[in-house]
Coordinates of C-alpha atoms and ligand atoms in Angstrom, one line a residue:
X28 CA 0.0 0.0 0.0
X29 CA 1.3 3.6 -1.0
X30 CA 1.3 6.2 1.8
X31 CA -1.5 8.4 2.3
X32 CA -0.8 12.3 2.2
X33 CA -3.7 14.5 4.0
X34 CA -4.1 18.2 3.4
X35 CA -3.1 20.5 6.1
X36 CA -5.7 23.0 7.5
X37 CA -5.2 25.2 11.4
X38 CA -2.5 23.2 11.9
X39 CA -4.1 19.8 11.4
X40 CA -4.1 17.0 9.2
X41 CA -7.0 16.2 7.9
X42 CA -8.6 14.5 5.0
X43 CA -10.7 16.0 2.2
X44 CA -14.2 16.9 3.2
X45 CA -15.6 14.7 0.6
X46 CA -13.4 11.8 1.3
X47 CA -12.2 11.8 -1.8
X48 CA -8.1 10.8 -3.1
X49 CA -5.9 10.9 -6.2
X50 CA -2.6 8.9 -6.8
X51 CA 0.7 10.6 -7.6
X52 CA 2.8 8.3 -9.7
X53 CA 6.1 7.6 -11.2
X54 CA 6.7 9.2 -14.7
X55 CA 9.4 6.6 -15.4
X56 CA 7.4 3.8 -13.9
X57 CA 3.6 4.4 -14.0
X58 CA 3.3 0.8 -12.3
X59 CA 5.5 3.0 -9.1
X60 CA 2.5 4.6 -7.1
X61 CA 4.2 7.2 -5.4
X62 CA 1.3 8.0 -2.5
X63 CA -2.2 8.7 -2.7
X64 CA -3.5 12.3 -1.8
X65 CA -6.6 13.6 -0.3
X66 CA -8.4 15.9 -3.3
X67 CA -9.6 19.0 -1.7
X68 CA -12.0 20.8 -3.4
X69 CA -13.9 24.1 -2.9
X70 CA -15.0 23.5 1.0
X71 CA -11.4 22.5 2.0
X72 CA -10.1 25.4 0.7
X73 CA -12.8 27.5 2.2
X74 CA -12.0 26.2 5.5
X75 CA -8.4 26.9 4.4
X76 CA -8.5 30.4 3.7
X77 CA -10.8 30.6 7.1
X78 CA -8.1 29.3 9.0
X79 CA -5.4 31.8 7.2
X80 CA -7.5 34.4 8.0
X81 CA -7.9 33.6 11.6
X82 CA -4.1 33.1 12.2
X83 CA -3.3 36.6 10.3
X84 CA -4.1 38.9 12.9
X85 CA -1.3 37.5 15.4
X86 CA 0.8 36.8 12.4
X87 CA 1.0 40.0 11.7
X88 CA 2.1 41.5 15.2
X89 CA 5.1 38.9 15.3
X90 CA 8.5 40.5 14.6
X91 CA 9.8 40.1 11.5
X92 CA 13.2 38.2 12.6
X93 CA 11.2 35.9 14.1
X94 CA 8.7 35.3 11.0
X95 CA 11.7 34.7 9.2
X96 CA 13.5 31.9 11.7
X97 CA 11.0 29.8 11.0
X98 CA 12.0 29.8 7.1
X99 CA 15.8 29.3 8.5
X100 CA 14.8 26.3 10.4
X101 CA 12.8 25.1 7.6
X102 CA 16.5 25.5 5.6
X103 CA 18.1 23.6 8.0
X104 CA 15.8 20.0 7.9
X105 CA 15.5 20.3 4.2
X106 CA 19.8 20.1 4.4
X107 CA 19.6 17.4 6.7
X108 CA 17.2 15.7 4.4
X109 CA 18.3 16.6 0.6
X110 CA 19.3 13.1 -0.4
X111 CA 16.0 11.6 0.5
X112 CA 14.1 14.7 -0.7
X113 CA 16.1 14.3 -3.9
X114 CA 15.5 10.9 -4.3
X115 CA 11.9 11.0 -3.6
X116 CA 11.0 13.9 -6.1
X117 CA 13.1 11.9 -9.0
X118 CA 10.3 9.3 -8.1
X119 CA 7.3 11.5 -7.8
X120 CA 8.3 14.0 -11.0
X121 CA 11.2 12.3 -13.2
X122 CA 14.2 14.6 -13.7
X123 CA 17.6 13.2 -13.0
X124 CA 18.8 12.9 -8.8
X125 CA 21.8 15.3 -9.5
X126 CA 18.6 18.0 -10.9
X127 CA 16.7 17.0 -8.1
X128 CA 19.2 17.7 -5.7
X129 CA 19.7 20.9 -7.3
X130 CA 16.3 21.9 -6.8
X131 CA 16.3 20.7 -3.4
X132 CA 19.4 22.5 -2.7
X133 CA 17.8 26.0 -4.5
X134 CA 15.5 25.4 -2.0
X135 CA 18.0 25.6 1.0
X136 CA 19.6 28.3 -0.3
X137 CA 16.3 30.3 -1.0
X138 CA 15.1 29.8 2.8
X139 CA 18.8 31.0 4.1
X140 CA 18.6 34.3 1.5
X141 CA 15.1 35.1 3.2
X142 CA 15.6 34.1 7.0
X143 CA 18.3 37.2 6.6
X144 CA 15.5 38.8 4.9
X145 CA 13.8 38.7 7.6
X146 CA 16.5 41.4 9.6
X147 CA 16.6 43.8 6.8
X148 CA 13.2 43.9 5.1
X149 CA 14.1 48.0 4.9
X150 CA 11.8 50.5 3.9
X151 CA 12.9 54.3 3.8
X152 CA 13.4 57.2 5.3
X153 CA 12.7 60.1 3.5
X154 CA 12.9 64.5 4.3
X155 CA 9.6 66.3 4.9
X156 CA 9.1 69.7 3.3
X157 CA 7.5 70.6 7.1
X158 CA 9.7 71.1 10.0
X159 CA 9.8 68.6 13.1
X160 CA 8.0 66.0 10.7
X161 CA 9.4 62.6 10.1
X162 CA 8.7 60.2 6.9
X163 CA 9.5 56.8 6.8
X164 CA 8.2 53.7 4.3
X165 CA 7.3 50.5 6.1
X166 CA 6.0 47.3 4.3
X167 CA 2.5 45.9 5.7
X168 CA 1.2 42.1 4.5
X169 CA -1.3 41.9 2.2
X170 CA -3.2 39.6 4.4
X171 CA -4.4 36.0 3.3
X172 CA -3.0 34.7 0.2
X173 CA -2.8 32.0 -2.6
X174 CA -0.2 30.1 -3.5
X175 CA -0.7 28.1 -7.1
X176 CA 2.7 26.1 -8.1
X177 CA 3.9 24.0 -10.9
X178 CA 5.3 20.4 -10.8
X179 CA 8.6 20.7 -12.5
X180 CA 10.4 22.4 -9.3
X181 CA 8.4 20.8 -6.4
X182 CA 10.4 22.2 -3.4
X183 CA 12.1 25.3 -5.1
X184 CA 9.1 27.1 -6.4
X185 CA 6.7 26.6 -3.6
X186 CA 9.5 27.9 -1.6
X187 CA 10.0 31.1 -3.7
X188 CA 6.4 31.6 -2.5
X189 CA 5.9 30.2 1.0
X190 CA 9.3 31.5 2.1
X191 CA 8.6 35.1 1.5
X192 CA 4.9 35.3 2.1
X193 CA 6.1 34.0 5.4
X194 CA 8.7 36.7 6.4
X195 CA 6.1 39.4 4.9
X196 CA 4.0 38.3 7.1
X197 CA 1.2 36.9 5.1
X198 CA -0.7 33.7 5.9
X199 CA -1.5 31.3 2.9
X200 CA -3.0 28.4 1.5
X201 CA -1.0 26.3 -0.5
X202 CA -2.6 24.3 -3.5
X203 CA 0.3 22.4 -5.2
X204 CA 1.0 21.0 -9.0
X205 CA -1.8 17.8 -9.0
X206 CA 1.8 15.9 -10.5
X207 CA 3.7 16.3 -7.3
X208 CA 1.5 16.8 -4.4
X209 CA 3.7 14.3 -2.1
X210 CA 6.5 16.4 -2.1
X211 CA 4.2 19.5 -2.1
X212 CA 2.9 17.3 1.7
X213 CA 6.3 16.8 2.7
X214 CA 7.4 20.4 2.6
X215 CA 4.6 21.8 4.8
X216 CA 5.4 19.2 7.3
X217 CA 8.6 20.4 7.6
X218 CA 7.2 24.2 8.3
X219 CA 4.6 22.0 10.8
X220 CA 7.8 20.0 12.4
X221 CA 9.9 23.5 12.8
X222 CA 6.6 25.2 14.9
X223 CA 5.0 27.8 12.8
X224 CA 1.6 28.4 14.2
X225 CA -1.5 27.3 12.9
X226 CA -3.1 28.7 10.3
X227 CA -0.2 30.4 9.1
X228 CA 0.4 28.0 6.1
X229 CA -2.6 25.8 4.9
X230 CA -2.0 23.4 2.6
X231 CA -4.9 22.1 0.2
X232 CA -4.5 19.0 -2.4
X233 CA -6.2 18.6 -5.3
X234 CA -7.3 19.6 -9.0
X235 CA -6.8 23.1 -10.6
X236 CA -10.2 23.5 -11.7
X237 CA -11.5 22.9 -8.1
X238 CA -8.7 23.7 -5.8
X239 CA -7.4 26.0 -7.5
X240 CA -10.2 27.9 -8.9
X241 CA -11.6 28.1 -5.4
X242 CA -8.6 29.2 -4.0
X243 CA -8.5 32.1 -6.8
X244 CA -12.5 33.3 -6.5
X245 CA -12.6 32.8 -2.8
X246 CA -13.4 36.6 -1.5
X247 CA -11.3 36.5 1.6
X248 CA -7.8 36.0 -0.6
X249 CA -6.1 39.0 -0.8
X250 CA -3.4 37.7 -3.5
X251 CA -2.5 34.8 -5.3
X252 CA 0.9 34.3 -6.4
X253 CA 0.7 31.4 -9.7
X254 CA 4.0 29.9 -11.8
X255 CA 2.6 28.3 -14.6
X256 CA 1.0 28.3 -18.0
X257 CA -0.4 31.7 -20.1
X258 CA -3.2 30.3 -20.8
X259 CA -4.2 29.6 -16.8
X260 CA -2.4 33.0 -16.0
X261 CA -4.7 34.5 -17.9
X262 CA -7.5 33.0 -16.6
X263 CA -6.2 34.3 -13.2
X264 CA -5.5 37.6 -13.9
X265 CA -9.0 38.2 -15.5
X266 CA -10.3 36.8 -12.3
X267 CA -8.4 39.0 -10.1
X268 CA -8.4 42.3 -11.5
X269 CA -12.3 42.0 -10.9
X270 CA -11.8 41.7 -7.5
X271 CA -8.8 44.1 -6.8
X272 CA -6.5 41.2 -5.6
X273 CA -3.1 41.5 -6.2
X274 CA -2.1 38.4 -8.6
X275 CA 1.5 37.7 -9.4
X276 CA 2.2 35.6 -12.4
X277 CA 5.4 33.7 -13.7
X278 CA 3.8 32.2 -16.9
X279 CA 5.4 30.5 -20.2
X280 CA 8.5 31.4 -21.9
X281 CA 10.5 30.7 -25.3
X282 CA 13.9 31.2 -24.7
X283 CA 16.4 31.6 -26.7
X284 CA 20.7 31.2 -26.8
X285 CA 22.1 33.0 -29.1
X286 CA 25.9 31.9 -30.7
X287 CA 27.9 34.4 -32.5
X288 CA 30.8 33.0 -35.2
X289 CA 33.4 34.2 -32.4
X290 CA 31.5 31.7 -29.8
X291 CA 33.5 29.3 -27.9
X292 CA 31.4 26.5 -29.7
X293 CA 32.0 23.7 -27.2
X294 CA 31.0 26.1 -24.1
X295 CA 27.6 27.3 -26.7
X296 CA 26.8 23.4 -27.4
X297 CA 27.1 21.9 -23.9
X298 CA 25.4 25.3 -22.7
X299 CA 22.8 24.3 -25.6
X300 CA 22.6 20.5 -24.8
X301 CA 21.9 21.3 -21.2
X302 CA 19.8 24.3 -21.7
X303 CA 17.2 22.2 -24.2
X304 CA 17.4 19.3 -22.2
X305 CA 17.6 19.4 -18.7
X306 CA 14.6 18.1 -16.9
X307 CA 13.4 17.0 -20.5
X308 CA 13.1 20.5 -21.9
X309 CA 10.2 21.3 -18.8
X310 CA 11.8 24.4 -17.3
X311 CA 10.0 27.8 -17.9
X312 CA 14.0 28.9 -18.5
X313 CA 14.4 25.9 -21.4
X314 CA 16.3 27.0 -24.5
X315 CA 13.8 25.9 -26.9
X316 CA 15.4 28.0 -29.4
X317 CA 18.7 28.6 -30.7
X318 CA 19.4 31.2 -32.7
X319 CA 23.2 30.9 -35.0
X320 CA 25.0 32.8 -36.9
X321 CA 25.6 31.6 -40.3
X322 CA 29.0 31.1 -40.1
X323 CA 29.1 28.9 -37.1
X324 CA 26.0 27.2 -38.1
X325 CA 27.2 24.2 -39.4
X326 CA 30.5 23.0 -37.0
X327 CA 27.4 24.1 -33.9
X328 CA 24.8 22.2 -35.6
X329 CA 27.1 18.9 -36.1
X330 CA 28.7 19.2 -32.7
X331 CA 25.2 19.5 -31.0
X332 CA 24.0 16.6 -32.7
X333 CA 26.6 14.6 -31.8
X334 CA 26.2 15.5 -28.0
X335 CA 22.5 15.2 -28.1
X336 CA 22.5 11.9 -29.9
X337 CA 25.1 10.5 -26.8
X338 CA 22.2 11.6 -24.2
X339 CA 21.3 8.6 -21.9
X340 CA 17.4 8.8 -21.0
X341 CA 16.0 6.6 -18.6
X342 CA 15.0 6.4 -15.4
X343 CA 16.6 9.5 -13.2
X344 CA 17.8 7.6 -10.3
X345 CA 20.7 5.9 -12.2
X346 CA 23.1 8.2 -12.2
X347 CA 24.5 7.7 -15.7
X348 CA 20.6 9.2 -16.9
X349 CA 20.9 12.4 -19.0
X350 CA 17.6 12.5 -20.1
X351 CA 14.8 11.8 -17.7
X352 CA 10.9 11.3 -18.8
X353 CA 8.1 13.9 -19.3
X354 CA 5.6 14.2 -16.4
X355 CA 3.1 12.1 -18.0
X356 CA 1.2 10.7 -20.5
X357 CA -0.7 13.6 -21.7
X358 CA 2.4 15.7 -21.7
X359 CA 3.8 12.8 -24.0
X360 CA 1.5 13.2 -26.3
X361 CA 1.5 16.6 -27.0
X362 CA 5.2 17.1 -27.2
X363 CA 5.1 14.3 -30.4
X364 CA 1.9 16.4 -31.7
X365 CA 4.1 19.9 -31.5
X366 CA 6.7 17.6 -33.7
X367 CA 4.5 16.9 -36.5
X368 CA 3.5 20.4 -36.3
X369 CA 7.1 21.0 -36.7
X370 CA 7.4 18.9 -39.8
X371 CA 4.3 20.2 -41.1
X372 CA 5.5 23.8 -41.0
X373 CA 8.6 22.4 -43.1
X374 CA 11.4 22.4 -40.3
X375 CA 14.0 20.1 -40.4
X376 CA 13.6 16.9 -37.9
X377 CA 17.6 16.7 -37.6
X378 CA 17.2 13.8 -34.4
X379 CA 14.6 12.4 -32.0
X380 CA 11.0 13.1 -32.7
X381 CA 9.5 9.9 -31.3
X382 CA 8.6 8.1 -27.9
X383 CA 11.6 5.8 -26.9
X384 CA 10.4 2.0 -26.7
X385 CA 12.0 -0.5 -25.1
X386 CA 11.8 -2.7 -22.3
X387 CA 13.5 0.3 -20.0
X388 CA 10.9 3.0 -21.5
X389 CA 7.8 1.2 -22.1
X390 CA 6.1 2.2 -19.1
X391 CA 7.3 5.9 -19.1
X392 CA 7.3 9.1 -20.9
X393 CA 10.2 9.0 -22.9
X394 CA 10.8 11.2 -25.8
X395 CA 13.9 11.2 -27.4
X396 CA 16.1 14.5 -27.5
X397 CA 14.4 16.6 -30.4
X398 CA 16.2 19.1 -32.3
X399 CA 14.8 21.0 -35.8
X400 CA 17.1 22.8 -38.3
X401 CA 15.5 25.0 -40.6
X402 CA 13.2 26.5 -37.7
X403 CA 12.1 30.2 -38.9
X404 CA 10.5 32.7 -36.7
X405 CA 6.9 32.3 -37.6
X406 CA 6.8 28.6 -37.2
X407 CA 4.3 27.3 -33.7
X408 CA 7.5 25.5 -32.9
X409 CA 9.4 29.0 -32.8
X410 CA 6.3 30.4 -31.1
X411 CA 4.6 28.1 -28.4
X412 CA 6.0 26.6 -25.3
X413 CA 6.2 22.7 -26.1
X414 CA 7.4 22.5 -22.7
X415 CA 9.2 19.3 -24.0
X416 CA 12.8 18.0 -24.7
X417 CA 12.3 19.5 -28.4
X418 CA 14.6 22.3 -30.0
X419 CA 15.1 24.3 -33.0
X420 CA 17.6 26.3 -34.4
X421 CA 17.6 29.2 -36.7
X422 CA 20.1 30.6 -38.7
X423 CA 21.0 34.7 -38.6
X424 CA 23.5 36.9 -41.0
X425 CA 24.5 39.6 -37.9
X426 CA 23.9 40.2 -34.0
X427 CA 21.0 43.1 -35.3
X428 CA 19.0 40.1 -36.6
X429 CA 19.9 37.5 -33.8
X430 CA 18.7 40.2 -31.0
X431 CA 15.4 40.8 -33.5
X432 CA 15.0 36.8 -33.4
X433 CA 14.9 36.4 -30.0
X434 CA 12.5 38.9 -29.1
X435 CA 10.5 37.7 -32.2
X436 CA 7.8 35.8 -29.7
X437 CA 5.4 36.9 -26.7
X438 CA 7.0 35.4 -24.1
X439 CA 10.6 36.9 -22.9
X440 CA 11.4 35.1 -19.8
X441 CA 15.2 34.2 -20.2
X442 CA 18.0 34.8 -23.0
X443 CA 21.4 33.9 -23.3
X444 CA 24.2 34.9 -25.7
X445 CA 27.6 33.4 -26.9
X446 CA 30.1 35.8 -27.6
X447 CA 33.2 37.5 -26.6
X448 CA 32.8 40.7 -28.4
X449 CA 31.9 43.6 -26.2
X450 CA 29.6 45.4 -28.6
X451 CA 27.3 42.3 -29.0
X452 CA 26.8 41.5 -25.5
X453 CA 26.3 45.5 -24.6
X454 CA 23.8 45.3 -27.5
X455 CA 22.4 42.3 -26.3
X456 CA 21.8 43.3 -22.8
X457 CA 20.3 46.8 -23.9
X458 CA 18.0 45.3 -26.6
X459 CA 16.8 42.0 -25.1
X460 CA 13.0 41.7 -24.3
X461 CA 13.7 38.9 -21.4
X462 CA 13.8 39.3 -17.8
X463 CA 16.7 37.0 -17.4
X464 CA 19.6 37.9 -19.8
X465 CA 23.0 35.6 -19.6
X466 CA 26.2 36.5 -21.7
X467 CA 28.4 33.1 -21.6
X468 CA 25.6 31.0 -19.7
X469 CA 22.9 29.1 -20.2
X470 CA 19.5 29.8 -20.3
X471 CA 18.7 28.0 -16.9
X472 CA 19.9 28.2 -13.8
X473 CA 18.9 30.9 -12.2
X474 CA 19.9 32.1 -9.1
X475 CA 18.2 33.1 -5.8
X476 CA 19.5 36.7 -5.0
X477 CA 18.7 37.6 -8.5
X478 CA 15.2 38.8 -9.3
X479 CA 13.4 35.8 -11.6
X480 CA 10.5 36.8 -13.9
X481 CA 9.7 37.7 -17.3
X482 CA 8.9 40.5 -19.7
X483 CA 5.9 40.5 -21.9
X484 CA 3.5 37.6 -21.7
X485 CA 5.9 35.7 -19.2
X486 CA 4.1 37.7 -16.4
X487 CA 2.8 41.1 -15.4
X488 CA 5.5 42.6 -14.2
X489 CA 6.3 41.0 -10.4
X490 CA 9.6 39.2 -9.8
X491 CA 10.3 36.7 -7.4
X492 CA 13.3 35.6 -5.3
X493 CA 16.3 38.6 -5.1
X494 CA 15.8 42.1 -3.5
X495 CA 12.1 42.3 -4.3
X496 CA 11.3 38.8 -3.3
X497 CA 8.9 40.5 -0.2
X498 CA 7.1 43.1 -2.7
X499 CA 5.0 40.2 -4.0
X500 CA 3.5 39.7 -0.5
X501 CA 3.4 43.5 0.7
X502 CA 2.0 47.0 0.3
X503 CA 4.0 49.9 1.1
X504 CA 2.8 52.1 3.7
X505 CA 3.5 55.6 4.0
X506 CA 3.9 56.9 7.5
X507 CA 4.2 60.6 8.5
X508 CA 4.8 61.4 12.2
X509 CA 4.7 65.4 13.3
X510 CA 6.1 66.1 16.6
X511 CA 6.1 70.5 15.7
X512 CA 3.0 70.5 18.0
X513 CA 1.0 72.0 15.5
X514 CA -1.3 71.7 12.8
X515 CA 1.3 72.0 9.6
X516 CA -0.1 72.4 6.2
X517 CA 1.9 71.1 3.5
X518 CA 2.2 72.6 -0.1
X519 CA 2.9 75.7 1.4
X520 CA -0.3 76.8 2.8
X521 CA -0.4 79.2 5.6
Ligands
UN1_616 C1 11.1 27.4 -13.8 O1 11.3 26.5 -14.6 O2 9.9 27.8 -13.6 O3 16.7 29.0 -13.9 C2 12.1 27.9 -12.9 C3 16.3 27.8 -13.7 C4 15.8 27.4 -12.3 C5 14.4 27.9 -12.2 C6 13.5 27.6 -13.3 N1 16.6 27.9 -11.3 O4 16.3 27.0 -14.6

């Protein structure tokens, strides 16, 4: 029998209120059941968000520094227990242990980079035009708030959320990816083992439709912070704006790396390699397109196949696995659909393209390593997110072009360019429509004390993680204090 995971409510553990469970299982294995989950719907969230709201008012009158140990304790078991974490969300979600580890390790390093948060957290002081008049900026919590993650970094992004909402001062309710709601369970018991009061987190299993659509209406959320796709995000922020809430979204991306002829071209094709394929191409930050100049076309193209085609995929937890599986079936599906789209449009299938089969794939998602030559900018593959190990590569005459290229979509999340001449990468970080801009890096890997968010349809302008990780989860206050013992007039009137 598979462990049961309940949903987390005040402080207890409880089961949904209708009774009802889903199963998480293994993408590599579907005959692995990972656990089974209670499925919250629309009265576990209400009692959620109820509990939120009654734990806010205390939550907000506890210091700062001491919001903020509880994320540093949280840190400190998640170190103790990265190689089980690791190996657990390789089962529950697929990618490789060493990207697992990473994830669980961005996690760490997030919760440390907001526990110290938690003793800054400045505002400003500021002159008054009056005299014996002070002025200061202090941040204030914008109460009870919604927290709406994806699967594809189960402990990383869910802490880019929980982490800060905490130190703001916020309470929340948690409704995780439906593919990785074990982990999701795992993570709040941490926050449950290091103390933090009741109410303060609230975590609800369950579907997006229900859950999460419950979670987004329900009038007593203040905010809902949501990572994942454009056309949900959309659906969100429609839903919001009606009701004043703040809504922060981290949507879709098509990201580009871009290799001048003056490229180191082994640094731009294992930067590629691992860019496109890493956690099978499912990273909002995923170079799904690669943009080259003409010149170094060719040796690129031939050296990328060559690394690509000597990609291992298999099950994540061997360690010699490159290339690990896509979340599930459904996802399967509709990567091999966007490659017949890519054929259709008259790109090049140059390798991969279809399901891996074999005794060691057969009851997986495997798709082998995709890459299209001949990709031009108004192609769907050049367009949507595939969200899949599939790339494509377009060929450019000058940097002017490349630069025009990679902004050439809606999305502009993260960019990254090959060179070592100075006017390229100067033009490239002035022109680039993409939040994230790399010069001799790939497209993923971001790190924590950098903002993270996207330009254009990627978002609506919030960034997480990085100096403004708390402005997500605050408003700023204003506050004047006159100690003149009078009544002062400002704007000069008498
Ligand atoms: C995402 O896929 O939503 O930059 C986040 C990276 C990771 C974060 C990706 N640190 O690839």
């Amino acid at each position: 029998m598979a462990e049961e995971y309940l949903n987390y409510i005040g402080g207890k553990w409880v089961p949904a209120a209708g009774g009802q469970t889903f199963e998480s299982r293994n993408p590599a294995d579907s005959g692995d059941l990972v656990g089974v989950v209670a499925k919250g719907g629309r009265e576990d969230v209400d009692r959620a968000v109820h509990a939120a709201a009654e734990a806010y008012p205390e939550w907000l009158l506890t210091p700062v520094p001491a919001r903020a140990d509880y994320v540093m304790r949280v840190g400190l078991l998640l170190e103790e227990r990265k190689e089980e974490l690791s190996r657990l969300m390789t089962r529950e979600m697929g990618k490789t242990l060493r990207e697992t580890r990473a994830d669980v390790q961005e996690g760490i390093d997030f919760c440390f980079y907001m526990a110290g948060e938690g003793r800054r957290s400045y505002g400003h002081t500021m002159p008054s035009e009056l005299p014996n008049k002070f002025s200061m900026t202090v941040r204030h919590p914008i109460g009870v708030v919604g927290l709406i993650t994806p699967w594809n970094f189960p402990v990383a992004i869910p802490l880019w959320k929980i982490a800060p909402a905490v130190v703001a001062g916020c309470t929340s309710v948690f409704k995780p990816a439906e593919d990785t709601p074990v982990l999701a369970t795992i993570l709040v018991q941490l926050f449950d083992e290091v103390g933090l009061p009741p109410g303060v987190l609230n975590l609800v299993n369950g579907m997006g439709e229900e859950a999460g659509a419950a979670l987004v209406e329900h009038p007593d959320v203040r905010g809902i912070s949501f990572t994942g796709s454009l056309e949900v995000g959309r659906m969100i922020a429609e839903r919001c704006a009606r009701d004043m809430k703040r809504c922060s979204l981290e949507l879709g991306s098509k990201n580009c790396l871009i290799v001048m002829p003056d490229a180191d071209l082994d640094l731009a094709v294992e930067s590629a390699a691992w860019g496109a394929f890493a956690t099978a191409g499912q990273r909002c930050t995923a170079t799904s397109r690669i943009v080259v100049h003409e010149e170094a076309r060719q040796p690129f193209t031939e050296r990328l196949l060559e690394r690509v085609r000597s990609m291992k995929a298999g099950n994540g937890l061997d360690e010699t696995v490159e290339l690990a599986p896509v979340i599930n079936a459904q996802q399967k599906e509709r990567v091999l659909s966007y490659v017949g789209v890519g054929k259709d449009e008259g790109a090049v299938l140059l390798t991969g393209g279809e399901a891996l089969t074999g005794p060691e794939y057969d009851r997986g998602n495997f798709i082998a390593p995709t890459v299209f030559g001949e990709m031009t900018p108004d192609m769907r593959i050049a367009q949507e997110e595939i969200f899949g190990p599939v790339t494509g590569i377009m060929a450019v005459k000058d940097i002017d072009q490349a630069i025009a290229y990679a902004n050439s979509t809606q999305y502009g999340l993260s960019c990254a360019i090959y060179t070592h001449d100075i006017t390229n990468v100067f033009k490239a970080i002035q022109q680039l429509e993409f939040g994230v801009v790399y010069v001799n890096a790939p497209t993923i890997g971001a790190e924590v004390q950098l903002p993270f968010g996207g330009m254009k349809n990627t978002g609506n302008g919030h960034r997480e993680a990085g100096p403004q990780a708390l402005d997500e989860f605050t408003e700023w206050k204003a506050v004047s204090v006159d100690f003149s013992g009078k009544v002062q007039k400002a704007q000069g009137i008498q």
